[in-house]
mmCIF file of C-alpha atoms in Angstrom:
data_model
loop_
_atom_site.group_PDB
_atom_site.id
_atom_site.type_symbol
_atom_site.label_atom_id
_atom_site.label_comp_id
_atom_site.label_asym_id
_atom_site.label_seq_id
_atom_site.Cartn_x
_atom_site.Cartn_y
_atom_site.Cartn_z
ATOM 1 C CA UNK H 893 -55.114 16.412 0.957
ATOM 2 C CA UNK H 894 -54.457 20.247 1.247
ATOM 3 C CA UNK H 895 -56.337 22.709 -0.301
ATOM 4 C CA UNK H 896 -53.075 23.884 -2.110
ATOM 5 C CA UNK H 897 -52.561 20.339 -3.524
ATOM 6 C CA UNK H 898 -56.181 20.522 -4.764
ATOM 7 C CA UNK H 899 -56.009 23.917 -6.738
ATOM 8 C CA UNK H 900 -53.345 22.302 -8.709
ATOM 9 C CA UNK H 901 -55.155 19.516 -10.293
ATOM 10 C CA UNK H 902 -56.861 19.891 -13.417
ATOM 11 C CA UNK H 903 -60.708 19.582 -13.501
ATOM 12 C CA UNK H 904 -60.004 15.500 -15.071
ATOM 13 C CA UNK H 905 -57.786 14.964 -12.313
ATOM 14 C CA UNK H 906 -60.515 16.135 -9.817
ATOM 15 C CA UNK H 907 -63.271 14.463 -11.399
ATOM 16 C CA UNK H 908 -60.916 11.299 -10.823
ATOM 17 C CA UNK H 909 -60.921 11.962 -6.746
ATOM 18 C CA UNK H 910 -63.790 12.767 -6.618
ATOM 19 C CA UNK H 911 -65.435 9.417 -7.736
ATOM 20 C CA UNK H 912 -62.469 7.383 -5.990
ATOM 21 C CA UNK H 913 -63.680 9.451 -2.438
ATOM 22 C CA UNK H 914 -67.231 8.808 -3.602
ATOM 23 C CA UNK H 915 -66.227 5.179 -3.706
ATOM 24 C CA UNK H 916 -64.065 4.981 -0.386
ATOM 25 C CA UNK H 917 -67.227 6.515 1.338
ATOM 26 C CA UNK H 918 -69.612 3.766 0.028
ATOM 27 C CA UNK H 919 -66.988 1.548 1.503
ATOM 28 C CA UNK H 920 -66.585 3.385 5.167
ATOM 29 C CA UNK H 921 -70.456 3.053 5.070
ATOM 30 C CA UNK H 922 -70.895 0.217 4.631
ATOM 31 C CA UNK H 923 -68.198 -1.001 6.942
ATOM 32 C CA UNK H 924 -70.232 1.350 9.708
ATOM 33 C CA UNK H 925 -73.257 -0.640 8.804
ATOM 34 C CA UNK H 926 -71.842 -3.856 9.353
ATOM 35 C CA UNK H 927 -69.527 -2.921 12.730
ATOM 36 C CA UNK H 928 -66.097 -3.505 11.148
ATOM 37 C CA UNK H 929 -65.235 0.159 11.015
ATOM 38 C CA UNK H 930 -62.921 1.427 14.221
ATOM 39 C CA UNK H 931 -62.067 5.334 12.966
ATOM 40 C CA UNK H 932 -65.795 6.839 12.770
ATOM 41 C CA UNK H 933 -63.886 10.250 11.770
ATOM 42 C CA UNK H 934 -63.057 8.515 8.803
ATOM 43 C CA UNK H 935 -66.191 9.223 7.071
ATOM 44 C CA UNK H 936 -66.107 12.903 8.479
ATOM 45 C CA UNK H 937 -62.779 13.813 7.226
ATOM 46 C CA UNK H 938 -63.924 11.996 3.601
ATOM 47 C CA UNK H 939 -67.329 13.890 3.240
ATOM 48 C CA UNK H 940 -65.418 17.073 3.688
ATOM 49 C CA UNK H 941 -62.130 16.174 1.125
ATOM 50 C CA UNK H 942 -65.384 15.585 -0.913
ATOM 51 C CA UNK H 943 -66.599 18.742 -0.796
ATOM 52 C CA UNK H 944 -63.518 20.840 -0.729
ATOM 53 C CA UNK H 945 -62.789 18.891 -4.332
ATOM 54 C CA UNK H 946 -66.259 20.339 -5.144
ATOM 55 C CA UNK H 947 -65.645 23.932 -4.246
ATOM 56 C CA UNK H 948 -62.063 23.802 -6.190
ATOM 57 C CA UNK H 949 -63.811 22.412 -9.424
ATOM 58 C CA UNK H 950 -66.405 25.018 -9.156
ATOM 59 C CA UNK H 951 -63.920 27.918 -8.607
ATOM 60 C CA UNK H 952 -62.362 26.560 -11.834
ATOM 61 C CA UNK H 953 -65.610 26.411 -13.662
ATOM 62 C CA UNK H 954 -65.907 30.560 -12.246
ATOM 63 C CA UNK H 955 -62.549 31.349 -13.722
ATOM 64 C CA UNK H 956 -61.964 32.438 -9.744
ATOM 65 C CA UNK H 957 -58.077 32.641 -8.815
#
């Protein structure tokens, strides 16, 4: 997801991806832990869609842009 397509969603709407990533990085982890997971990068790219959901909701909070 683009940073763009972030900006756009309201704060419900990112509090919504950001517990479905939360969720789809339990599952990558866990996969890791038991071998089944191929695409390591995977948990990379989620971790930082993660925290660029983060930095959106707190420039909302900030009234920034």
């Amino acid at each position: 997801m683009k940073i763009d397509e972030i900006r756009e969603k309201s704060v419900e709407e990112l509090n919504e991806a950001i517990y479905s990533l939360k969720e789809k990085l339990f599952d990558l982890r866990r996969k890791k832990a038991v071998g089944q997971l191929e695409n390591l990068s995977e948990i990379k790219r989620v971790r930082k869609e993660i925290a660029r959901c983060y930095t959106v909701l707190k420039e909302k909070e900030l009234g920034v842009k």
